[in-house]
C-alpha atoms as an extended CHARMM CRD file, in Angstrom:
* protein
*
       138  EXT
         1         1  UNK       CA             26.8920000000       29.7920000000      -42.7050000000  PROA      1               0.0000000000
         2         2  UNK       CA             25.9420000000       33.1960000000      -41.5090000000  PROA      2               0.0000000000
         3         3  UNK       CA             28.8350000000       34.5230000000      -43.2930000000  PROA      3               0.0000000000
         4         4  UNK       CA             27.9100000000       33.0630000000      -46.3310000000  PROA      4               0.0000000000
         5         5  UNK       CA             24.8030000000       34.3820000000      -46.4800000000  PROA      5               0.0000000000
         6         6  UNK       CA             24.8490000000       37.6760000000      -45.1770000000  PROA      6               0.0000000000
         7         7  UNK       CA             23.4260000000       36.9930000000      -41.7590000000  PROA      7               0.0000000000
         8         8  UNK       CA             23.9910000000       38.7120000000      -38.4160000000  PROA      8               0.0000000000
         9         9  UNK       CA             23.5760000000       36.2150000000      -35.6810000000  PROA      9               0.0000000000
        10        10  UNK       CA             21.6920000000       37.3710000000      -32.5880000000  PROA      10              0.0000000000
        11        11  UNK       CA             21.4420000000       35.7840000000      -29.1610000000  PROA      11              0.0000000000
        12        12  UNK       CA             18.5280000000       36.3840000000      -27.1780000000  PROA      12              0.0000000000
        13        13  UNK       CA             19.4510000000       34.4690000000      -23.9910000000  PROA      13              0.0000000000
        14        14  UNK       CA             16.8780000000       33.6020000000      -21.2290000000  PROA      14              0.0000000000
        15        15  UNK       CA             17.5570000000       33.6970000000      -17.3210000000  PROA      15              0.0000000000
        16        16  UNK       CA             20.8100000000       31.7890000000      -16.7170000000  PROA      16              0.0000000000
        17        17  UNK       CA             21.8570000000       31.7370000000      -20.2920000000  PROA      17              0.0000000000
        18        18  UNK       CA             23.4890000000       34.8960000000      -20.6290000000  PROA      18              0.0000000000
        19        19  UNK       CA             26.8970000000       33.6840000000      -19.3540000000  PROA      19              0.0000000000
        20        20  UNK       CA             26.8570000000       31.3300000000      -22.0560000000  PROA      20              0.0000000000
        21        21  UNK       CA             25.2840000000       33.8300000000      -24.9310000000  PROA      21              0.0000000000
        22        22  UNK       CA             28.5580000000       35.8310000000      -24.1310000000  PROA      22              0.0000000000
        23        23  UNK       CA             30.8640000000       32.8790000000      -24.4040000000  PROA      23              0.0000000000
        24        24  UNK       CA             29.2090000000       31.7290000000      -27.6670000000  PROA      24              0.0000000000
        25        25  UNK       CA             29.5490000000       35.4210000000      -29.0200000000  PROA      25              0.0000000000
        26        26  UNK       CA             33.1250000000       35.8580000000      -27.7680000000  PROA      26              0.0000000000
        27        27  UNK       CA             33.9420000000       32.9080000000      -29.2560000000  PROA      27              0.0000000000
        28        28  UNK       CA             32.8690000000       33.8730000000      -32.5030000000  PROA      28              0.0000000000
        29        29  UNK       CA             35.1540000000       35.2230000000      -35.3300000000  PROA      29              0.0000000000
        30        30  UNK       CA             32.5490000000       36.3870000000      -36.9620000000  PROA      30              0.0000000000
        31        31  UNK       CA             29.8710000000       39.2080000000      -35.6980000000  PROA      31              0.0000000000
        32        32  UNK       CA             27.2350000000       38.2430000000      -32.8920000000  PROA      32              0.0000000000
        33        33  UNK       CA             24.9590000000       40.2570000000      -31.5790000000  PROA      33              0.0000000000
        34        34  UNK       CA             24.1390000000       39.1410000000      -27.8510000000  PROA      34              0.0000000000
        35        35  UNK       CA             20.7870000000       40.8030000000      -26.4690000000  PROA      35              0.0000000000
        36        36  UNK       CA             21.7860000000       40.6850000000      -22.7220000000  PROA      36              0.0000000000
        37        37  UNK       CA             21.8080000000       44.1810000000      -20.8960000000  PROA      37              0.0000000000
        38        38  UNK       CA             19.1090000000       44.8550000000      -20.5720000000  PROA      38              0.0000000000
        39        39  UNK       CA             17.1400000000       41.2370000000      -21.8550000000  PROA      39              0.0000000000
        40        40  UNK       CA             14.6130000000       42.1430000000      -24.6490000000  PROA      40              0.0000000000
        41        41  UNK       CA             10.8390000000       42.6920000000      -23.8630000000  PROA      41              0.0000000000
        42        42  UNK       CA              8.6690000000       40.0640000000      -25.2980000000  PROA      42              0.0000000000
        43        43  UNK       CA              7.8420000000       42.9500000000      -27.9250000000  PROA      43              0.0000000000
        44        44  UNK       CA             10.8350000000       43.3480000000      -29.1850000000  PROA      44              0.0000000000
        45        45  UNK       CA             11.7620000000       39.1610000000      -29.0070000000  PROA      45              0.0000000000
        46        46  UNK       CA              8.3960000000       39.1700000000      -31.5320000000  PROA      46              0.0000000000
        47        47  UNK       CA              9.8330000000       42.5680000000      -33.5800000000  PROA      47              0.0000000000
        48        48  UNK       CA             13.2110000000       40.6230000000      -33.9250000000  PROA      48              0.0000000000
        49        49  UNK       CA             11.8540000000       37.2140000000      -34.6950000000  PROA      49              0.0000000000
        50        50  UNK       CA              9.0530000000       38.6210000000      -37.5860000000  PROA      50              0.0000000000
        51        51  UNK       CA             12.1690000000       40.2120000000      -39.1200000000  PROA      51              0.0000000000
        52        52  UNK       CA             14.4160000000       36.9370000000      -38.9700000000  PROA      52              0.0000000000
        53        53  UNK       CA             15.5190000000       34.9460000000      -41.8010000000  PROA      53              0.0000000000
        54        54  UNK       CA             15.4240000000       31.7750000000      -39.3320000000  PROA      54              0.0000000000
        55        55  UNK       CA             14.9990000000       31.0530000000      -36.3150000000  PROA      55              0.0000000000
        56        56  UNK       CA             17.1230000000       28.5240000000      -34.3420000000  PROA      56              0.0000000000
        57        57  UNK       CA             15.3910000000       27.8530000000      -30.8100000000  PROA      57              0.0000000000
        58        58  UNK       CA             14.4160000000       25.2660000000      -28.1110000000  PROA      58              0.0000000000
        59        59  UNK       CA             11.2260000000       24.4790000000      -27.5660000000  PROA      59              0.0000000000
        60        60  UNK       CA             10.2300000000       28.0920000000      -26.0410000000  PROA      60              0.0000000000
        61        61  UNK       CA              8.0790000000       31.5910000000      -26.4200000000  PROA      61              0.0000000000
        62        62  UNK       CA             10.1640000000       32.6530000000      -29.5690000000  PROA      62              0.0000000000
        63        63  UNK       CA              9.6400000000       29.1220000000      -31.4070000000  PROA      63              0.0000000000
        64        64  UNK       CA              5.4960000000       29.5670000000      -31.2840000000  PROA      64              0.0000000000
        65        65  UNK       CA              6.4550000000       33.6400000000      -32.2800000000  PROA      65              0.0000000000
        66        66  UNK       CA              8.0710000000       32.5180000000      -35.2990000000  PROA      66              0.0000000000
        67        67  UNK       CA              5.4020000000       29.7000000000      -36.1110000000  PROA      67              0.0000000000
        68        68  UNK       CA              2.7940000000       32.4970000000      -35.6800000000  PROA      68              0.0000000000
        69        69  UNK       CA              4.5700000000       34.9300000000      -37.9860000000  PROA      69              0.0000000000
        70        70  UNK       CA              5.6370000000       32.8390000000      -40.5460000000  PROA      70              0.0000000000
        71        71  UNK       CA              9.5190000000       33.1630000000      -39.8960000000  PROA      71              0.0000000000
        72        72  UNK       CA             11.4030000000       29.7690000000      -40.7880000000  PROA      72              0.0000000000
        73        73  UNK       CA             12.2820000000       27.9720000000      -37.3110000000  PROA      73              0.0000000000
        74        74  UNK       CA             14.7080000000       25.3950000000      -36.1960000000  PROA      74              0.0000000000
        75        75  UNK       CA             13.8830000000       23.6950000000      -32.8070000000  PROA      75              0.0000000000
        76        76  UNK       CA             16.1090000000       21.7300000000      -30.7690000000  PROA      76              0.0000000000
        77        77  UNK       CA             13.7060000000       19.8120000000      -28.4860000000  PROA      77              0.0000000000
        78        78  UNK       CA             14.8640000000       17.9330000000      -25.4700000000  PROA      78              0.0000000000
        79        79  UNK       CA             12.9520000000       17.3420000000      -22.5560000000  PROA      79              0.0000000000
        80        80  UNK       CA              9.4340000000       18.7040000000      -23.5250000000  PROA      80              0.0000000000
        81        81  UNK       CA              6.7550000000       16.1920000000      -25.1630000000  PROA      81              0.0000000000
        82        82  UNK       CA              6.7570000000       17.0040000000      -29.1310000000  PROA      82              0.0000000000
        83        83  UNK       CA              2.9940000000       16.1530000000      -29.0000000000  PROA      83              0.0000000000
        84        84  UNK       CA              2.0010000000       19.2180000000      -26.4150000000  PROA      84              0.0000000000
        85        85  UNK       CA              3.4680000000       21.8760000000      -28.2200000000  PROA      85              0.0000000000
        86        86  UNK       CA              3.1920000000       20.3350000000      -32.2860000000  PROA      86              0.0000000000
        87        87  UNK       CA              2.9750000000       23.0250000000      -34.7320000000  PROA      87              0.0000000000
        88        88  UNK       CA              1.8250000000       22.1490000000      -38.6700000000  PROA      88              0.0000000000
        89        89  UNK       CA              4.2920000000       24.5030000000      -40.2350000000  PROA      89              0.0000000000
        90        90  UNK       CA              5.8160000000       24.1260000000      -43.4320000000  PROA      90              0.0000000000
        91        91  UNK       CA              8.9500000000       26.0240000000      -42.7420000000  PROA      91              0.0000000000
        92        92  UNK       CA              9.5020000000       24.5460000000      -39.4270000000  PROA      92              0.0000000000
        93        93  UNK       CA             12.3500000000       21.3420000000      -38.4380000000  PROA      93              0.0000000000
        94        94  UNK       CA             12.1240000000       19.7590000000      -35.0990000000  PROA      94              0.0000000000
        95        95  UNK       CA             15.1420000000       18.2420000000      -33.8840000000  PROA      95              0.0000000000
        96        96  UNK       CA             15.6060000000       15.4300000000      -31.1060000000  PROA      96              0.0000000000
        97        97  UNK       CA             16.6510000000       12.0950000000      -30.3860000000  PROA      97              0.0000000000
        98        98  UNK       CA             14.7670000000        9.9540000000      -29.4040000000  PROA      98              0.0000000000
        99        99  UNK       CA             16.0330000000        8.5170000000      -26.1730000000  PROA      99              0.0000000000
       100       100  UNK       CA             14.8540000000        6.2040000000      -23.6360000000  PROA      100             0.0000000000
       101       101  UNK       CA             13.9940000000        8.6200000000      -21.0620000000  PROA      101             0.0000000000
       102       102  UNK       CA             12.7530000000       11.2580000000      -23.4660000000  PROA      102             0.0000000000
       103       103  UNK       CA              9.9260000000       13.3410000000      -23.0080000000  PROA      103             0.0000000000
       104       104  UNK       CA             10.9520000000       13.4900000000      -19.0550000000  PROA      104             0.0000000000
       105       105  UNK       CA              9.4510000000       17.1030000000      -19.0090000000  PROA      105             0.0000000000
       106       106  UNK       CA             12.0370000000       18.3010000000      -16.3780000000  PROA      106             0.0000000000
       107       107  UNK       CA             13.9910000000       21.4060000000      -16.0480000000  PROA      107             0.0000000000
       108       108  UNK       CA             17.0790000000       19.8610000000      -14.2740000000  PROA      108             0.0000000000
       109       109  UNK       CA             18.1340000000       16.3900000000      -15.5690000000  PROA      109             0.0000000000
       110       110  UNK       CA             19.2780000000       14.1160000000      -13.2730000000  PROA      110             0.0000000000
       111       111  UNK       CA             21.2380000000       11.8570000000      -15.6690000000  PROA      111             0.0000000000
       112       112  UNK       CA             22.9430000000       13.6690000000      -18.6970000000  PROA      112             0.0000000000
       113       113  UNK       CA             20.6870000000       15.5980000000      -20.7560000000  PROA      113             0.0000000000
       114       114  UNK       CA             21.7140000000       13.0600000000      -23.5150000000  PROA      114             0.0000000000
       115       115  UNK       CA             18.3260000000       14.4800000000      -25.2600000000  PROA      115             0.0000000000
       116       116  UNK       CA             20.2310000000       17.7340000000      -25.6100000000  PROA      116             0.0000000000
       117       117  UNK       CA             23.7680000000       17.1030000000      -25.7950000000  PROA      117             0.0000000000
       118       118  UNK       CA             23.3770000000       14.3300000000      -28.8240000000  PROA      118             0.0000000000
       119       119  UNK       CA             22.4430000000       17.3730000000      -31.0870000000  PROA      119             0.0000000000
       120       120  UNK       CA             24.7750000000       17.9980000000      -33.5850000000  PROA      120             0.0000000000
       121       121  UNK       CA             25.5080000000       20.9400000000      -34.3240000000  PROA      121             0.0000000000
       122       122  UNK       CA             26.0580000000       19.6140000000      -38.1160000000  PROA      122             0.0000000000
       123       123  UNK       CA             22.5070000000       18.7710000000      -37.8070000000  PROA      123             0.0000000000
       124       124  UNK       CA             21.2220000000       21.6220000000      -36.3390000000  PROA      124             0.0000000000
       125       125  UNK       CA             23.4060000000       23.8860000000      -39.1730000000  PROA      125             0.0000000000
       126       126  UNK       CA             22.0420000000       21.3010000000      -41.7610000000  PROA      126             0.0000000000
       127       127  UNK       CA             18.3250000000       22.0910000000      -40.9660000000  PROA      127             0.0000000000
       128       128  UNK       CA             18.9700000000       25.9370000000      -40.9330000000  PROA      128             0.0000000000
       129       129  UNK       CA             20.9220000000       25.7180000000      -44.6630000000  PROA      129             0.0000000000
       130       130  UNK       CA             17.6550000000       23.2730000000      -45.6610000000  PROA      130             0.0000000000
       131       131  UNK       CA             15.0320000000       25.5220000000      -44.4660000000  PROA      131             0.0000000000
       132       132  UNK       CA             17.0140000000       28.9920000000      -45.9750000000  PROA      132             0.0000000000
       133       133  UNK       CA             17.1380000000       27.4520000000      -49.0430000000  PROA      133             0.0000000000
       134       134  UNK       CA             13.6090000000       26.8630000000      -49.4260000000  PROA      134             0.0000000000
       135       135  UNK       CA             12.8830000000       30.1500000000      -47.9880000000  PROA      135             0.0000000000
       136       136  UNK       CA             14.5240000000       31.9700000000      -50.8850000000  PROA      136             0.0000000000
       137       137  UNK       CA             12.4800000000       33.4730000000      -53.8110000000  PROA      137             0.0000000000
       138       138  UNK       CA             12.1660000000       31.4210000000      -57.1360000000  PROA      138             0.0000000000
């Protein structure tokens, strides 16, 4: 998809991602830019996200950036309560499923993190493509 439209992916990945960030990048055959060394200030996160086409995210700092800016946002939600952090933004999808011990609001799951893992990313790619489309002029 990034390809196809002209897109440079860019990680930004939080404390204990970054092992992963480089995986997904390495991974990659086509060009990913992974902000690890050293992790972007908060000023730069908001410089990088005001400038993005989309946003693809959790439910963290850079989603309420980009709903603040304006900057299309794809959020995959797990764990955290959709009602605490709702957001009334047109250009925004919200993704989750809608399991039986979902909103648990904990950092370490002690089951399976089936809230996170049953995200597809065909669904995830689906509502980027959806919200790009209706971000384009005319």
């Amino acid at each position: 998809m990034a390809a196809r439209l002209g897109l440079v992916p860019i990680l930004a990945p939080g404390p204990g991602e970054v092992p992963i960030a480089k995986r997904i990048a390495g991974l990659s055959e086509k060009r990913i830019v992974c902000l690890d060394d050293p992790p972007p200030s908060i000023a730069a996160v908001k410089a990088l996200v005001r400038r993005a086409k989309l946003l693809l995210t959790n439910d963290t700092g850079p989603r309420h950036i980009a709903v603040a800016v304006g900057t299309p946002v794809v959020v995959l939600m797990g764990p955290t309560d959709p009602r605490h952090t709702q957001q009334h933004m047109e250009r925004q999808r919200v993704l989750r499923e809608d399991v039986d011990c979902s909103p648990c609001q904990l950092k370490t799951c002690p089951i399976d993190h089936r809230c996170m893992t049953r995200l597809s990313p065909e669904r995830a790619i689906a509502a980027a493509q959806e919200l790009i489309v209706e971000s384009l002029p005319g």
